[in-house]
Coordinates of C-alpha atoms and ligand atoms in Angstrom, one line a residue:
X543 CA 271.8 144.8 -79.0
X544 CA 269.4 141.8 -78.5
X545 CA 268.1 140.6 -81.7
X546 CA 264.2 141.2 -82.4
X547 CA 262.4 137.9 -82.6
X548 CA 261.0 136.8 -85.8
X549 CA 256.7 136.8 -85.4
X550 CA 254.9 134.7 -88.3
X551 CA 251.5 135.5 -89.1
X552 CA 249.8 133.7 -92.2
X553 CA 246.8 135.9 -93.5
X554 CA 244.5 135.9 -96.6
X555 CA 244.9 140.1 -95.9
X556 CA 241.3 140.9 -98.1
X557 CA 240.6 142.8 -95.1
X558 CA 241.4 143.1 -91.4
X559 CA 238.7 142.8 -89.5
X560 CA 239.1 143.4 -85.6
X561 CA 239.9 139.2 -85.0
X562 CA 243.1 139.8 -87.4
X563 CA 244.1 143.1 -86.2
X564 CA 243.8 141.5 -82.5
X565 CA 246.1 138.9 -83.8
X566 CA 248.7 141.6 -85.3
X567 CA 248.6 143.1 -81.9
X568 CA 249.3 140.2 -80.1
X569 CA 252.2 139.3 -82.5
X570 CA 253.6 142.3 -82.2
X571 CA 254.7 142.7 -78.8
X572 CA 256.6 139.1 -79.7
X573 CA 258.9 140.9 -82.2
X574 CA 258.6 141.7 -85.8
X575 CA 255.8 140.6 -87.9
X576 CA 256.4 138.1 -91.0
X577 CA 253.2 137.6 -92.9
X578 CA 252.8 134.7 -94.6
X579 CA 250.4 136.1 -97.6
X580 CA 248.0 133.3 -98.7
X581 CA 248.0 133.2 -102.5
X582 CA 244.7 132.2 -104.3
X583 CA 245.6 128.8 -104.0
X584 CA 246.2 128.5 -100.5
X585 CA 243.2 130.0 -99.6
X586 CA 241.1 127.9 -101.4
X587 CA 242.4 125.0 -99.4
X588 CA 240.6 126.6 -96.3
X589 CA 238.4 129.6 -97.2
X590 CA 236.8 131.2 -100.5
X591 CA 239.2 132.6 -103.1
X592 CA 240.1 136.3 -102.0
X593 CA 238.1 139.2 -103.4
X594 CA 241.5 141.5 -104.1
X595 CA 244.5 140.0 -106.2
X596 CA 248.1 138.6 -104.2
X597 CA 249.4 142.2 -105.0
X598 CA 246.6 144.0 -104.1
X599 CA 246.3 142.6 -100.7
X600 CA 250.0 143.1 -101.0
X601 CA 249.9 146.7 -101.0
X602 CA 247.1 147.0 -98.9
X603 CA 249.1 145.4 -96.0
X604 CA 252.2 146.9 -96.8
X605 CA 250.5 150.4 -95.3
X606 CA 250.2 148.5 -91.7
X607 CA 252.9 149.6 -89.4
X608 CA 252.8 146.5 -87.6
X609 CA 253.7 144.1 -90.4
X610 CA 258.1 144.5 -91.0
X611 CA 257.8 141.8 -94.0
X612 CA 255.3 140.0 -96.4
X613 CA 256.2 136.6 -98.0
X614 CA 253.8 134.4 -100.3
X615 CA 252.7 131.2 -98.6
X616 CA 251.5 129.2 -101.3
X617 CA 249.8 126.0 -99.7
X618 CA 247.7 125.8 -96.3
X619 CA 250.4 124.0 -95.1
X620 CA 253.1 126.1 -93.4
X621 CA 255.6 123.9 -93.2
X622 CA 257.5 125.3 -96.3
X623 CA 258.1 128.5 -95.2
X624 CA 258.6 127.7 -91.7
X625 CA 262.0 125.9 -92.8
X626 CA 262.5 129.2 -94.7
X627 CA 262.0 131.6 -92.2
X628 CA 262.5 130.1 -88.8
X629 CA 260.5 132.1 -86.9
X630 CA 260.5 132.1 -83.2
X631 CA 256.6 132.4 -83.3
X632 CA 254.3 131.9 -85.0
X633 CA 250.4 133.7 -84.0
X634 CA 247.6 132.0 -84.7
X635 CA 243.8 132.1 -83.8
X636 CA 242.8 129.4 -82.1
X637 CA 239.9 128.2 -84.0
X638 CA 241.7 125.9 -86.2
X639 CA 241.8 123.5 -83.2
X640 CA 239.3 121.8 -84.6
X641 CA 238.1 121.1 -88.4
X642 CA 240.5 120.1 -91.1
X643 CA 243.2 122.8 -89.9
X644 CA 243.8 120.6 -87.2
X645 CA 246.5 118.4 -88.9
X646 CA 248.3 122.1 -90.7
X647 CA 248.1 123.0 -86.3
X648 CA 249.7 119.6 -85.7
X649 CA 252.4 120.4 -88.2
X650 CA 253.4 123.9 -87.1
X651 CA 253.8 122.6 -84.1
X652 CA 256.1 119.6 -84.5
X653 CA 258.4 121.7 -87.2
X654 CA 258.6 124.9 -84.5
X655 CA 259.8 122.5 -82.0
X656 CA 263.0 121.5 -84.5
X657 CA 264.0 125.0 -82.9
X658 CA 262.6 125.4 -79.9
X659 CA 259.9 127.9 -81.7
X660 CA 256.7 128.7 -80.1
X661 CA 253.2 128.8 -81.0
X662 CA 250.7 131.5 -79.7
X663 CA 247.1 131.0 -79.7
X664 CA 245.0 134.2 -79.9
X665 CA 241.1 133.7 -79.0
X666 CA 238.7 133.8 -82.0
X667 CA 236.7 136.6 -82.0
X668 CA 233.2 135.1 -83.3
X669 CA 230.5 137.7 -84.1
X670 CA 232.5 139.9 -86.0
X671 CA 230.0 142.9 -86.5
X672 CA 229.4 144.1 -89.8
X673 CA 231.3 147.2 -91.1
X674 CA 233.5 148.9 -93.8
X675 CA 236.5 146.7 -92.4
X676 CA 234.4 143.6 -92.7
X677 CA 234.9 140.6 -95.3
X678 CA 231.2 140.0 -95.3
X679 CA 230.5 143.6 -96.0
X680 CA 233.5 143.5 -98.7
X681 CA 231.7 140.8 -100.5
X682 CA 228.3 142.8 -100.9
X683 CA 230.2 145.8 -102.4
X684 CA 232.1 143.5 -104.8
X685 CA 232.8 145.7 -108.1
X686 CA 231.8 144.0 -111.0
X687 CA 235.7 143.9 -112.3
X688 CA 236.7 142.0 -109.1
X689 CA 234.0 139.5 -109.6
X690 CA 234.5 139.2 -113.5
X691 CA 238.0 138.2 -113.0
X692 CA 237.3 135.6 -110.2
X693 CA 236.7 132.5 -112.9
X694 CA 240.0 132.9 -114.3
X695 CA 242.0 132.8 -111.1
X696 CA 239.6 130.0 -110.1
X697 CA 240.8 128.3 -113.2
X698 CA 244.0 128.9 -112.8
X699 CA 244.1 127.9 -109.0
X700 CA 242.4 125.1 -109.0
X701 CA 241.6 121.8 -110.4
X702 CA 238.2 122.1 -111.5
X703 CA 235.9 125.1 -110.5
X704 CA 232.6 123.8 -109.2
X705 CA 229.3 125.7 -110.7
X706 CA 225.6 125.4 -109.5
X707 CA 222.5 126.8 -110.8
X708 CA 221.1 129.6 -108.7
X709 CA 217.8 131.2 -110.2
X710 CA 217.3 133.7 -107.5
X711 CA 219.3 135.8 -105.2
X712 CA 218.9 133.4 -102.5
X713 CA 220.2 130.4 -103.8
X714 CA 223.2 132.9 -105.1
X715 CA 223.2 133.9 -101.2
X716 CA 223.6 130.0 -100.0
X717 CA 225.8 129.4 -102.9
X718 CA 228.2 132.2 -101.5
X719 CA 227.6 131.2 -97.3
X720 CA 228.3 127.5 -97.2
X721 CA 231.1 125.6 -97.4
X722 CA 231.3 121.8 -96.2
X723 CA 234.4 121.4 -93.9
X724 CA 235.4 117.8 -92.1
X725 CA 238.3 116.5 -90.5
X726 CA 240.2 115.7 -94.0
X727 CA 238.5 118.1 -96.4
X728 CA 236.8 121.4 -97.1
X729 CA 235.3 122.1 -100.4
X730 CA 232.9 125.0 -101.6
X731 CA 230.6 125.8 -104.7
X732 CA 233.0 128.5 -107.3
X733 CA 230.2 130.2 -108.8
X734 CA 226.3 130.6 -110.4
X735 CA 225.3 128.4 -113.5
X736 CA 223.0 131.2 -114.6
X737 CA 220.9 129.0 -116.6
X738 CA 218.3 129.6 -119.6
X739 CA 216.1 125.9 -118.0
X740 CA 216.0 127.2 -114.9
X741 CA 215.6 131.0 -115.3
X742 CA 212.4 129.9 -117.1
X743 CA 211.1 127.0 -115.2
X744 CA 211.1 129.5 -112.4
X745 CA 209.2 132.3 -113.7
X746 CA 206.3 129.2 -115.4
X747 CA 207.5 129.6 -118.5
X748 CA 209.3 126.4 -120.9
X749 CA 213.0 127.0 -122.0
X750 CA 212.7 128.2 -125.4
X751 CA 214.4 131.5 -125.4
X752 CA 211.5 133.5 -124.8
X753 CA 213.0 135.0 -121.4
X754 CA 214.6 138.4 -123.1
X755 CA 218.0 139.4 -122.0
X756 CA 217.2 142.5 -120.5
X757 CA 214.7 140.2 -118.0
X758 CA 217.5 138.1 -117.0
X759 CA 220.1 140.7 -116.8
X760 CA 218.4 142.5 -114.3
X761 CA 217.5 139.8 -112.7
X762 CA 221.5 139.0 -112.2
X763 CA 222.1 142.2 -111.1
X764 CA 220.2 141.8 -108.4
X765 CA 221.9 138.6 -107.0
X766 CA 225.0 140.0 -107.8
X767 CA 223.6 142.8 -104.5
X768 CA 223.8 140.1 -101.8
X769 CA 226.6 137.6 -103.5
X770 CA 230.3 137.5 -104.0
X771 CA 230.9 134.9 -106.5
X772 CA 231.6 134.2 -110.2
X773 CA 228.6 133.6 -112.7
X774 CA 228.5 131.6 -115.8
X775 CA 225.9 132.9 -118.2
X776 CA 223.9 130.4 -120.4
X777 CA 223.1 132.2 -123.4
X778 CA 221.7 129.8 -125.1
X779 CA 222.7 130.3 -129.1
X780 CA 223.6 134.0 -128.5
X781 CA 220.7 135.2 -131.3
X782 CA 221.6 136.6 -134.4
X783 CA 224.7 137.9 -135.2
X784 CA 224.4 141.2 -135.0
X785 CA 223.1 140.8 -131.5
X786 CA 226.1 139.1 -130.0
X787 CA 228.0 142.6 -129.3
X788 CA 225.8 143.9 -127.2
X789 CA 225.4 140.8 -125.4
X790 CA 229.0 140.9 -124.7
X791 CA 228.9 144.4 -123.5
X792 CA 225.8 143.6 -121.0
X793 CA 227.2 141.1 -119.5
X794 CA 230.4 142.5 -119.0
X795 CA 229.5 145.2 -117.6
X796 CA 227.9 144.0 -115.4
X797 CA 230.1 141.7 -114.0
X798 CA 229.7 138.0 -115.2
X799 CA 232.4 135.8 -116.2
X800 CA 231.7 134.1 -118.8
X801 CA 229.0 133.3 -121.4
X802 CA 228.4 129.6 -122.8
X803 CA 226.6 130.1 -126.6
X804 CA 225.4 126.9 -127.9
X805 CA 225.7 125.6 -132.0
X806 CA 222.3 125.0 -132.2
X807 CA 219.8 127.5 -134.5
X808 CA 215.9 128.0 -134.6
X809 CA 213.6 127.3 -132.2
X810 CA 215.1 126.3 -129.1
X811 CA 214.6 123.1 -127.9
X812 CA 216.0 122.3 -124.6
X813 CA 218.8 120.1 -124.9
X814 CA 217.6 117.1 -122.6
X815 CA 214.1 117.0 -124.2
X816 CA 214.3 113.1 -125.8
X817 CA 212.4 114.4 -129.2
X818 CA 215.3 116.3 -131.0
X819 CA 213.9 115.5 -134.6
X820 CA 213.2 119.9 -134.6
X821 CA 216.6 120.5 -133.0
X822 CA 218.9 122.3 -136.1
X823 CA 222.5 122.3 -135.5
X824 CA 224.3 125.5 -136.8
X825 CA 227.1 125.5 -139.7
X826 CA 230.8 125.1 -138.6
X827 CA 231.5 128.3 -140.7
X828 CA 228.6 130.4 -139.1
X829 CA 229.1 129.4 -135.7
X830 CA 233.3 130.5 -136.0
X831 CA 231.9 133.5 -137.1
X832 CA 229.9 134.6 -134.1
X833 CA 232.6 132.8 -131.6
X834 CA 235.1 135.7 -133.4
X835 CA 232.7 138.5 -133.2
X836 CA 232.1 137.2 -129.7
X837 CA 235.9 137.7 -128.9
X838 CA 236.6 141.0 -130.5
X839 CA 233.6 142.7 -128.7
X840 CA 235.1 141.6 -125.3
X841 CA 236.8 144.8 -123.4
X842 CA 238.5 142.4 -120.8
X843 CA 240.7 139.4 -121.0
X844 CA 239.2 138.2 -117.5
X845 CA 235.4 137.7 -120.0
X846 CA 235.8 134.0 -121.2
X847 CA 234.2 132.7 -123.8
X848 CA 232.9 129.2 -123.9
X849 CA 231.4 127.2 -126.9
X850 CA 229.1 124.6 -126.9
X851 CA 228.7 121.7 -129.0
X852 CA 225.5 119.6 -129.5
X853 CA 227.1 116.7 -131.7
X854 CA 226.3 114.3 -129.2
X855 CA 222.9 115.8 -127.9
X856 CA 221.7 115.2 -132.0
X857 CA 223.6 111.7 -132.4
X858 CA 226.0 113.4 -134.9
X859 CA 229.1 111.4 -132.9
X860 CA 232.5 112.1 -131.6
X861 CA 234.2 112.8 -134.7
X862 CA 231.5 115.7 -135.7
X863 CA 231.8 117.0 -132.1
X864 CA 236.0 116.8 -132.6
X865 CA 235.7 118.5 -135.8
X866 CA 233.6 121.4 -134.3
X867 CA 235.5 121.7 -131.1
X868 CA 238.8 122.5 -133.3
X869 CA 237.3 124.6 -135.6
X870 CA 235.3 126.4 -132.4
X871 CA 238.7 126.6 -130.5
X872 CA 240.8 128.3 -134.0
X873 CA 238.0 130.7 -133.9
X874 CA 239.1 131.6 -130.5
X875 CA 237.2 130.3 -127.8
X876 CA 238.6 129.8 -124.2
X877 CA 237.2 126.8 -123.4
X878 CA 234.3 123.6 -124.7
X879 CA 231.6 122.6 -123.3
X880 CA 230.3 119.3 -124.5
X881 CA 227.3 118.6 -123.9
X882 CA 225.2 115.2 -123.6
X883 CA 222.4 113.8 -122.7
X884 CA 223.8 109.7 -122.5
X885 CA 223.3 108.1 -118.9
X886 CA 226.9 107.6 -118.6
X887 CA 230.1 110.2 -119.0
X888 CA 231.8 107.4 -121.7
X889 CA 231.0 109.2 -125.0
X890 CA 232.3 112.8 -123.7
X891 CA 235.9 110.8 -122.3
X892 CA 235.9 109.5 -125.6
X893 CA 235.5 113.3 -127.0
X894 CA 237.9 114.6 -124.9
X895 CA 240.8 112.1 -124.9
X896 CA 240.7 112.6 -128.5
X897 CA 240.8 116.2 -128.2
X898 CA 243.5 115.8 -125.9
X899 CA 245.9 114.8 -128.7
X900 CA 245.0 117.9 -130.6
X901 CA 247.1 121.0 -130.9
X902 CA 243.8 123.2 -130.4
X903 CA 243.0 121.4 -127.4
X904 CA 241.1 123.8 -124.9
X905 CA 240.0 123.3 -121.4
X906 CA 236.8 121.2 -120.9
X907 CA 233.2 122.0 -119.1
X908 CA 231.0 119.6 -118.3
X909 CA 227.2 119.4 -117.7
X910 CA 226.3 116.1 -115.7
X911 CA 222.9 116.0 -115.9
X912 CA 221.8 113.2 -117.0
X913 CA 225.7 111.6 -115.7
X914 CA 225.2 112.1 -112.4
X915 CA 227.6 109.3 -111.0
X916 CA 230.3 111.1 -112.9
X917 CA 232.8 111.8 -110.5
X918 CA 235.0 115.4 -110.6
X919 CA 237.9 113.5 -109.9
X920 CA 237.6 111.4 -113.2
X921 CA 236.4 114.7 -115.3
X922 CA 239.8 116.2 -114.0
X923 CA 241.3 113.2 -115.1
X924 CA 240.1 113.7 -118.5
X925 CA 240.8 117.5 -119.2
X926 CA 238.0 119.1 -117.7
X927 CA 238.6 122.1 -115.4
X928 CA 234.9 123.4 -115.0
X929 CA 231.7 121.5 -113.9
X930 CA 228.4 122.7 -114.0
X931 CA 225.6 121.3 -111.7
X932 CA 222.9 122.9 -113.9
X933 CA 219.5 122.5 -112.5
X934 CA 219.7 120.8 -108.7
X935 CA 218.9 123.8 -106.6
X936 CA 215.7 124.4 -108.6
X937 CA 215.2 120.4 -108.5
X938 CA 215.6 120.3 -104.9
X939 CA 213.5 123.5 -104.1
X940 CA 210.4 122.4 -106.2
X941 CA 209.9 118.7 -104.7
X942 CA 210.3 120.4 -100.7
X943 CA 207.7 122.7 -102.1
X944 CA 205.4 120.2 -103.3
X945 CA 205.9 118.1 -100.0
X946 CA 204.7 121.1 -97.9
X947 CA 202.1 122.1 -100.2
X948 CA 200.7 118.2 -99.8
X949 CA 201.2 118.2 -95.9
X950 CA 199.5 121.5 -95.5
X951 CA 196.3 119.7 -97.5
X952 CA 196.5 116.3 -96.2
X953 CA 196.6 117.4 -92.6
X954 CA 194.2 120.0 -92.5
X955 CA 197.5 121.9 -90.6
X956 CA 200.8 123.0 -90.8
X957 CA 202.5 121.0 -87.7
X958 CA 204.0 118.3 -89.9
X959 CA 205.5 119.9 -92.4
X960 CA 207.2 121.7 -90.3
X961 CA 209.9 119.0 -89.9
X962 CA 211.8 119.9 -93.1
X963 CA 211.8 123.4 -93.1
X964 CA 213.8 126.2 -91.8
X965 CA 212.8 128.3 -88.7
X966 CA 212.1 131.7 -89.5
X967 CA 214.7 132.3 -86.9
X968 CA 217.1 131.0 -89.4
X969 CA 215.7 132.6 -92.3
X970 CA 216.0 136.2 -90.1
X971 CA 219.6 135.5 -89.4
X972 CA 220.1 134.8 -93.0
X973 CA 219.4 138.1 -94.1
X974 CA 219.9 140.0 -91.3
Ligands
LIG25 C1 220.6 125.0 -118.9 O1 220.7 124.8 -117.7 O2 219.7 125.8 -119.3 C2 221.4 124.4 -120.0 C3 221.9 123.0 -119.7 O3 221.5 125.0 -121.0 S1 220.6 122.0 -120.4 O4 219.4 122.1 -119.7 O5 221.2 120.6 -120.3 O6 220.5 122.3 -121.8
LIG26 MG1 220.1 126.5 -121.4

């Protein structure tokens, strides 16, 4: 009997929508499907990380009759599991002709040729319409247990998760559409900096805690309605004791990540106001103690918990900040953020290559605002795994504001301010 013909097909397998269950049917008239299963971390080199687990999508693929075997492919590149496998084809849409797939196409083609191994090209199909099979529609419907654990396997899978303030559901809805692709790289935003400056900025009121919880909660969960991603909650210092496991609870259910509570007590003074003279930093004792009632209200694993030191915001130095971040990190935090409000990253790389060396050493977060040359490959370089761009898309969105609302006066019409705005044919097929 003639031997079937071995058919690779590398999919992310959230979903088949009808492009990848054209491909499948294409493939299968070849021979016998191989997929090549994307794990996290392969499909962060070319597309968002997957709403469903590597063994979900696992078993959710394994149902297909079409597919014979499933096999992890761990980078973009194929080439690894081509030498594996050996397939006589491999099925591929064709829109990675151009873009930064271009060089993995390049590659599959060179290593199927080392055995006369083919590659099949199936048309794109654009316009995918929206339905129950449909990633788009997946991310809407998100559950908040998929999205809660989505910071840890961005943390595990990558080498620094990239955070930006969002203080409405649109900016969560950009933050979750664009990516930036060229020939050599494609990147994306991780998740929402849901942030206590700009939460209040936006609704006219100053950042001193008087926005409740309940306010920006539900504020949250509607972003959460038209976004996929994970959120970072700014809380600032948590509030009273007593307060912190419901807090926990809240935002667990439903469906943030993580909270960042801040060792700072009082009246809260935002941290990159110059004047700090009012600002009262919190005990080292106190502040464990709320870090470990923190962690014991916490239902899942997936909820991290990140503590914030202000040593360096109140000129305490690096050795009070070390000091804290062990004692914060024995309590049981996940990870530090160290704040500052210098106009260069040298006194946090003097933190952290310090806290390097010691044996409670926890994964870094840094908030470059007042650093902005700071580049992600040097915070990687120094132990930091998350960064936080903490107030740019309210920045950006206030001075194009202003601009228009000048125009509009200045020239007694609308006409030139038109230049840099969207159409209202764009903002349609936004939210169609
Ligand atoms: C925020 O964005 O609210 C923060 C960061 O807490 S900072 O404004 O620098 O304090
Ligand atoms: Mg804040």
């Amino acid at each position: 009997m003639k031997k079937k013909k071995i058919v690779y097909v590398a999919l992310v397998g959230d979903d088949l929508n009808d492009g990848h269950k054209n491909i499948l049917k294409v493939a299968s008239k070849y021979g016998q499907i191989i997929i090549g299963l994307m794990t996290d971390k392969a499909a962060l080199e070319y597309t968002e990380l997957p709403h469903f687990s590597y063994k979900e999508r696992e078993s959710y693929l394994k149902k297909n009759r079409l597919i014979k075997a499933i096999v992890p492919q761990d980078t973009l590149d194929f080439t690894k599991n081509l030498k594996k496998y050996k397939p006589d084809i491999v099925v591929h849409g064709d829109d990675w002709k151009v873009g930064h797939q271009r060089k993995i196409r390049n590659k599959v083609i060179k290593e199927l040729k080392k055995w006369s191994g083919k590659l099949i090209e199936v048309k794109y199909t654009a316009n995918i319409p929206k339905s129950a099979n449909n990633l788009k529609f997946l991310s809407h419907s998100t559950t908040a247990e998929l999205r809660k654990s989505k910071l840890k396997r961005l943390i595990k899978n990558k080498k620094i998760v990239k955070i930006l303030e969002a203080h409405n559901p649109i900016g969560g809805l950009l933050i979750d559409n664009l990516s930036y692709s060229d020939e050599k790289k494609f990147d994306q935003i991780d998740g929402v900096w849901c942030s206590s400056l700009t939460d209040s900025t936006s609704r006219g009121k100053p950042d001193n805690g008087s926005l409740d919880l309940t306010t920006r909660s539900n504020w949250l969960s509607e972003m959460f309605e038209v976004s996929s991603k994970p959120v970072i909650f700014d809380a600032d210092n948590g509030g009273p004791k007593e307060h912190l496991k419901f807090l926990v609870n809240k935002l667990e259910k439903i469906g943030v990540s993580a909270v960042v509570i801040e060792d700072k007590i009082g009246i809260k003074i935002n941290s990159l106001f110059k004047d700090q003279s009012k600002t009262k930093q919190d005990t080292i004792n106190n502040f464990c103690k709320k870090i470990k009632i923190m962690c014991n209200s916490r239902v899942s694993n997936d909820f991290i918990i990140i503590s914030r030191i202000e040593s360096l915001i109140l000129g305490k130095g690096v050795r009070d900040a070390l000091k804290r971040a062990n004692s914060y990190s024995k309590a049981g935090a996940d990870m530090i953020l160290i704040h500052s409000n210098k106009k260069t990253p040298s006194e946090i790389f003097k933190f952290a290559k310090l806290f390097k060396k010691s044996k409670y050493f926890k994964p870094l977060v840094a908030v470059p605002s007042t650093y902005p040359s700071v580049t992600e490959t040097n915070l990687i370089k120094h132990g930091f795994k998350i960064v936080i761009y903490a107030n740019h898309l309210l920045r950006t969105s206030y001075l194009s504001m202003k601009k228009t609302l000048i125009s509009i006066l200045k020239n007694g019409q609308a006409l030139k301010a038109q230049k840099d705005m969207i159409s209202i044919k764009e903002i349609i097929q936004m939210i169609r």
